[in-house]
Coordinates of C-alpha atoms in Angstrom, one line a residue:
X22 CA 3.1 43.6 -1.3
X23 CA 6.4 43.8 -2.4
X24 CA 8.2 42.9 -5.4
X25 CA 9.2 39.7 -4.6
X26 CA 5.8 38.6 -3.4
X27 CA 4.0 39.7 -6.6
X28 CA 6.6 38.1 -8.6
X29 CA 5.5 34.4 -6.1
X30 CA 1.1 35.6 -6.9
X31 CA 1.5 36.0 -10.3
X32 CA 4.6 33.4 -11.4
X33 CA 5.6 31.0 -9.1
X34 CA 8.4 31.3 -8.2
X35 CA 12.1 30.2 -9.4
X36 CA 15.2 29.5 -7.3
X37 CA 18.2 29.9 -8.6
X38 CA 20.6 27.7 -10.5
X39 CA 22.6 26.0 -7.3
X40 CA 22.0 23.2 -5.4
X41 CA 21.6 24.2 -1.9
X42 CA 18.2 24.9 -1.1
X43 CA 18.8 29.5 0.2
X44 CA 16.8 30.1 2.9
X45 CA 14.0 31.9 1.2
X46 CA 13.5 29.1 -0.3
X47 CA 13.4 26.4 2.3
X48 CA 10.9 28.9 3.3
X49 CA 8.2 28.9 -0.1
X50 CA 9.1 25.5 0.3
X51 CA 7.3 25.2 4.0
X52 CA 4.7 27.6 3.4
X53 CA 4.0 25.0 0.5
X54 CA 3.7 22.1 2.3
X55 CA 1.8 23.3 5.5
X56 CA -0.8 23.9 3.0
X57 CA -0.1 19.8 2.7
X58 CA 0.0 17.2 2.3
X59 CA -0.5 16.0 -1.2
X60 CA -0.4 13.6 -4.2
X61 CA 2.9 13.2 -6.0
X62 CA 2.3 13.3 -9.7
X63 CA 4.9 12.0 -11.7
X64 CA 5.0 12.3 -15.5
X65 CA 7.9 11.2 -17.8
X66 CA 7.8 13.6 -20.8
X67 CA 5.6 17.1 -21.9
X68 CA 3.3 14.5 -24.1
X69 CA 2.1 13.0 -21.3
X70 CA 2.1 16.3 -19.8
X71 CA 0.1 18.2 -22.1
X72 CA -3.3 16.0 -21.9
X73 CA -3.0 16.7 -18.1
X74 CA -2.3 20.8 -17.3
X75 CA -5.1 21.4 -19.8
X76 CA -8.0 19.3 -17.7
X77 CA -10.2 21.4 -16.3
X78 CA -10.6 19.7 -13.7
X79 CA -6.9 20.5 -13.2
X80 CA -6.1 23.8 -11.0
X81 CA -2.9 26.1 -10.7
X82 CA -2.9 26.8 -6.6
X83 CA -3.5 30.8 -7.0
X84 CA -0.3 32.0 -4.7
X85 CA 2.0 29.3 -5.3
X86 CA 1.6 28.1 -9.0
X87 CA 5.0 26.5 -9.8
X88 CA 8.5 26.0 -8.0
X89 CA 11.0 25.9 -9.9
X90 CA 13.9 23.6 -8.2
X91 CA 16.7 21.9 -9.8
X92 CA 16.2 22.0 -12.8
X93 CA 13.0 20.6 -12.3
X94 CA 9.1 23.0 -12.2
X95 CA 6.9 21.6 -9.1
X96 CA 3.9 22.8 -10.9
X97 CA 1.7 23.0 -7.0
X98 CA -3.0 23.2 -7.7
X99 CA -5.7 20.9 -7.7
X100 CA -6.9 17.6 -9.7
X101 CA -10.5 16.3 -9.0
X102 CA -10.9 18.6 -5.6
X103 CA -7.3 16.7 -4.2
X104 CA -4.2 18.6 -3.7
X105 CA -0.8 18.0 -5.7
X106 CA 2.1 18.5 -6.7
X107 CA 2.9 17.5 -10.5
X108 CA 6.8 16.8 -11.8
X109 CA 7.4 16.2 -15.5
X110 CA 10.9 14.6 -14.9
X111 CA 12.4 13.1 -18.6
X112 CA 13.4 10.6 -20.0
X113 CA 15.0 7.8 -18.3
X114 CA 15.1 6.4 -15.0
X115 CA 18.4 9.1 -13.1
X116 CA 15.5 12.0 -14.5
X117 CA 13.0 9.8 -12.8
X118 CA 14.6 8.8 -9.5
X119 CA 16.5 12.8 -9.3
X120 CA 13.2 14.2 -10.1
X121 CA 10.9 11.5 -7.6
X122 CA 13.5 12.0 -4.1
X123 CA 13.1 16.0 -5.3
X124 CA 9.3 16.1 -4.8
X125 CA 9.8 13.7 -1.0
X126 CA 12.3 15.9 0.3
X127 CA 10.9 19.2 -0.7
X128 CA 7.6 18.8 0.5
X129 CA 4.7 17.0 2.3
X130 CA 4.1 14.3 -0.1
X131 CA 1.8 11.4 1.6
X132 CA 1.6 9.7 -1.9
X133 CA 3.0 9.6 -5.7
X134 CA 1.3 7.9 -8.6
X135 CA 3.3 7.9 -11.8
X136 CA 1.8 7.9 -15.5
X137 CA 2.8 8.1 -18.4
X138 CA 2.8 5.7 -21.6
X139 CA 4.9 1.7 -22.3
X140 CA 5.5 -0.6 -24.7
X141 CA 3.7 -3.5 -24.9
X142 CA 5.0 -7.2 -24.1
X143 CA 2.0 -8.6 -24.0
X144 CA 0.3 -9.6 -27.3
X145 CA -3.0 -10.2 -25.6
X146 CA -3.6 -6.6 -25.0
X147 CA -3.0 -3.5 -27.4
X148 CA -2.5 0.4 -27.9
X149 CA -4.5 2.5 -26.1
X150 CA -5.0 -0.3 -23.1
X151 CA -3.9 1.6 -20.1
X152 CA -2.6 -1.2 -17.3
X153 CA -1.5 -1.0 -13.7
X154 CA 1.2 -3.5 -12.9
X155 CA 1.7 -4.6 -9.5
X156 CA 4.6 -5.4 -9.4
X157 CA 8.2 -3.4 -10.4
X158 CA 11.9 -4.0 -11.1
X159 CA 14.5 -2.6 -13.1
X160 CA 15.8 -5.4 -15.8
X161 CA 19.2 -2.7 -16.6
X162 CA 21.6 -3.9 -13.9
X163 CA 23.3 -7.0 -14.2
X164 CA 26.5 -8.8 -14.1
X165 CA 27.7 -9.6 -17.1
X166 CA 29.3 -13.4 -16.6
X167 CA 32.8 -14.2 -18.2
X168 CA 33.1 -15.9 -21.1
X169 CA 33.3 -19.4 -20.4
X170 CA 31.4 -19.5 -17.6
X171 CA 28.5 -20.3 -16.7
X172 CA 24.8 -21.2 -14.6
X173 CA 26.8 -23.1 -12.0
X174 CA 30.3 -20.6 -12.0
X175 CA 29.8 -18.6 -9.1
X176 CA 29.7 -15.1 -10.5
X177 CA 32.8 -11.6 -9.8
X178 CA 32.0 -10.4 -6.5
X179 CA 29.1 -13.4 -5.3
X180 CA 30.3 -14.9 -2.3
X181 CA 30.5 -10.7 -0.8
X182 CA 26.4 -10.4 -1.7
X183 CA 27.2 -7.8 -3.9
X184 CA 25.7 -9.9 -6.7
X185 CA 23.2 -13.2 -7.3
X186 CA 21.6 -15.7 -9.8
X187 CA 18.7 -15.5 -8.4
X188 CA 16.8 -13.5 -10.4
X189 CA 18.0 -15.1 -13.5
X190 CA 19.9 -14.5 -17.1
X191 CA 19.6 -13.7 -20.1
X192 CA 22.2 -15.6 -23.4
X193 CA 23.5 -14.0 -26.2
X194 CA 23.4 -17.5 -27.6
X195 CA 23.1 -16.1 -31.3
X196 CA 25.4 -13.6 -31.4
X197 CA 28.0 -13.7 -33.5
X198 CA 30.6 -10.7 -34.2
X199 CA 32.0 -12.4 -37.1
X200 CA 28.6 -12.6 -39.4
X201 CA 29.4 -10.9 -42.6
X202 CA 32.3 -14.1 -43.1
X203 CA 31.7 -18.1 -43.1
X204 CA 34.2 -18.8 -40.5
X205 CA 32.3 -20.0 -37.2
X206 CA 33.6 -18.1 -34.2
X207 CA 32.6 -18.2 -29.7
X208 CA 29.9 -16.7 -28.4
X209 CA 31.6 -14.1 -26.4
X210 CA 28.9 -12.2 -25.0
X211 CA 28.4 -15.2 -22.9
X212 CA 25.1 -14.6 -20.5
X213 CA 24.4 -11.7 -18.3
X214 CA 22.4 -12.1 -14.7
X215 CA 20.1 -9.4 -13.6
X216 CA 20.7 -8.1 -10.4
X217 CA 18.2 -6.5 -8.0
X218 CA 18.6 -3.1 -6.9
X219 CA 20.4 -2.7 -3.4
X220 CA 18.6 0.0 -1.2
X221 CA 18.8 1.8 2.2
X222 CA 15.6 2.7 3.4
X223 CA 15.0 6.3 5.4
X224 CA 13.3 3.8 8.8
X225 CA 16.7 1.8 8.9
X226 CA 20.1 1.3 10.1
X227 CA 22.1 4.8 7.5
X228 CA 24.5 2.0 5.1
X229 CA 23.5 -1.0 5.7
X230 CA 22.4 -2.0 2.4
X231 CA 19.1 -3.8 1.8
X232 CA 18.4 -5.7 -2.0
X233 CA 14.6 -5.2 -4.6
X234 CA 14.5 -6.6 -7.9
X235 CA 10.6 -7.1 -7.6
X236 CA 8.7 -3.6 -5.8
X237 CA 5.4 -3.7 -5.0
X238 CA 2.4 -1.3 -5.6
X239 CA 0.6 0.0 -2.2
X240 CA -1.9 -2.5 -1.2
X241 CA -4.8 0.1 -0.9
X242 CA -3.7 2.3 -4.1
X243 CA -3.8 -1.2 -6.5
X244 CA -7.5 -2.7 -4.3
X245 CA -8.5 0.9 -5.4
X246 CA -7.8 0.2 -9.1
X247 CA -9.9 -2.3 -9.6
X248 CA -12.8 0.6 -9.4
X249 CA -11.1 1.8 -12.5
X250 CA -12.4 -1.5 -14.5
X251 CA -15.0 0.6 -16.7
X252 CA -13.4 3.8 -17.7
X253 CA -14.7 4.3 -21.5
X254 CA -11.7 5.2 -23.0
X255 CA -10.9 6.4 -26.5
X256 CA -9.9 4.0 -29.2
X257 CA -9.6 6.4 -32.7
X258 CA -7.1 9.1 -33.9
X259 CA -8.9 10.8 -36.6
X260 CA -10.1 8.6 -38.6
X261 CA -7.6 6.0 -37.3
X262 CA -9.0 3.4 -35.0
X263 CA -8.3 1.0 -33.0
X264 CA -10.0 -2.7 -33.6
X265 CA -11.8 -3.0 -29.9
X266 CA -12.1 -0.8 -27.4
X267 CA -9.4 0.1 -24.7
X268 CA -9.6 -1.8 -21.4
X269 CA -7.9 -0.2 -18.4
X270 CA -5.7 -3.8 -16.5
X271 CA -4.3 -4.5 -14.0
X272 CA -1.4 -6.8 -14.1
X273 CA 0.9 -9.1 -12.7
X274 CA 4.4 -7.3 -13.9
X275 CA 6.1 -4.4 -15.9
X276 CA 9.6 -3.9 -15.8
X277 CA 12.3 -0.3 -16.6
X278 CA 15.8 0.0 -18.1
X279 CA 17.1 2.4 -19.9
X280 CA 16.8 0.5 -22.4
X281 CA 14.4 1.1 -25.5
X282 CA 12.6 -1.9 -26.2
X283 CA 11.3 -2.3 -30.0
X284 CA 12.9 -5.6 -30.3
X285 CA 10.5 -8.5 -30.3
X286 CA 13.1 -11.4 -28.9
X287 CA 13.3 -9.7 -26.1
X288 CA 9.7 -8.5 -25.6
X289 CA 8.9 -11.7 -25.9
X290 CA 12.4 -13.0 -23.0
X291 CA 11.0 -10.1 -20.4
X292 CA 6.8 -12.2 -20.8
X293 CA 8.6 -15.3 -20.7
X294 CA 10.9 -14.9 -18.4
X295 CA 9.0 -12.5 -15.4
X296 CA 5.5 -12.1 -16.7
X297 CA 6.7 -8.8 -17.8
X298 CA 3.9 -6.7 -19.7
X299 CA 4.2 -3.0 -19.2
X300 CA 7.8 -1.7 -20.3
X301 CA 9.1 1.6 -19.7
X302 CA 12.2 3.8 -18.5
X303 CA 10.9 5.1 -15.4
X304 CA 8.8 4.1 -13.5
X305 CA 10.9 1.4 -11.7
X306 CA 13.0 4.3 -10.7
X307 CA 10.2 5.7 -9.1
X308 CA 9.2 2.6 -7.2
X309 CA 12.3 2.1 -5.9
X310 CA 12.6 5.9 -4.5
X311 CA 8.9 5.9 -2.8
X312 CA 10.6 2.3 -1.7
X313 CA 13.2 3.4 0.6
X314 CA 11.5 6.2 1.7
X315 CA 8.0 4.7 2.8
X316 CA 6.2 6.4 0.7
X317 CA 2.9 4.8 -1.4
X318 CA 3.2 4.5 -5.2
X319 CA 1.1 3.5 -8.0
X320 CA 2.2 3.1 -12.1
X321 CA -0.3 3.7 -14.2
X322 CA 1.1 3.3 -18.1
X323 CA -0.9 3.1 -20.9
X324 CA 0.7 1.2 -24.0
X325 CA 1.7 3.1 -27.0
X326 CA 3.2 -0.1 -28.9
X327 CA 3.6 -3.8 -29.6
X328 CA 7.4 -3.9 -28.7
X329 CA 9.2 -5.4 -32.4
X330 CA 6.1 -5.2 -33.8
X331 CA 2.9 -7.7 -34.9
X332 CA 0.3 -7.0 -36.3
X333 CA 0.5 -4.2 -38.8
X334 CA -0.9 -1.2 -36.4
X335 CA 0.9 -3.1 -33.6
X336 CA 3.9 -0.8 -33.7
X337 CA 2.2 3.0 -34.5
X338 CA 3.8 4.7 -31.9
X339 CA 4.1 7.4 -34.0
X340 CA 0.0 7.8 -34.2
X341 CA -0.8 6.3 -31.3
X342 CA 1.8 7.9 -29.2
X343 CA -1.4 11.3 -28.4
X344 CA -4.2 8.6 -27.7
X345 CA -2.3 6.4 -25.2
X346 CA -1.2 9.8 -23.2
X347 CA -5.0 11.0 -22.9
X348 CA -6.4 7.8 -21.9
X349 CA -3.3 7.2 -18.8
X350 CA -4.7 11.3 -18.3
X351 CA -8.3 10.1 -17.3
X352 CA -7.2 7.0 -15.3
X353 CA -4.9 8.9 -13.4
X354 CA -7.7 11.6 -12.5
X355 CA -10.5 9.2 -11.7
X356 CA -7.9 6.8 -10.2
X357 CA -7.7 10.5 -7.8
X358 CA -10.6 11.3 -7.7
X359 CA -11.9 7.7 -5.3
X360 CA -8.6 8.7 -3.0
X361 CA -9.9 9.5 0.1

């Protein structure tokens, strides 16, 4: 065995810093993909990834334990005897989208499972509960309406098909940029209208756009998720315990944007307007990439806090993030064991 073969065997493989795929990288990727297809596991951050890597049911591939490319590490192995490739994205929609696209472009992936923690917009649920939404939307793409216009006025470029008023809007009715004086000023922020993403599915005509706001997870995966509701989850961190044992529940909707929501009013708006439960910064990006790549997808999000606060224990993310991460991994492991 040559030196390169030894390094690949013992250390995995790290590509160069360039974005292009070299001939050597192409051969390595092909060798990895021939052992597939794999389930792709996409996770936002290291503290959410660690419980998975520490699980005795995750075993790295002995020949290609990882492949580094474009700033990402793709870990190759088996989880619950399923062949998997795991990638950590980093925070935000952009990072999640890039990582998911790389995963699907480089490797032979038959489905994607995204997991992590999330804020909670549904006061009927609690910290530690694990939610599995049926639909995801990106709620950070807006058309910010001109001051003086209202709901009956056409948006800029709406007639060209670029924007729409069909999804709904948020009115900044209470905003006042002169609150330190007694002067009354107009609400110059007006309205923001939520917009769908432009999508370009791989099996459609190139450069002919489609639009998507709510992205549905894979029907088969969502049916499998029914079987997860009997999982016993941890409800304590050291001596601090939750009022009841956490549950696994399928919910209607989750939303994502490049916004960390720690505001009760906006939380209530997302819940009342869109029936959203899970709030995060990545899931919709993963969903949108999988939609365009026509790849089965589902997201598992454990609730770490009630976004914006509420009860005495509702916004203790600093205490319960580790518990939520572990619960998400437990549900992930059970889910992946049920995939045929």
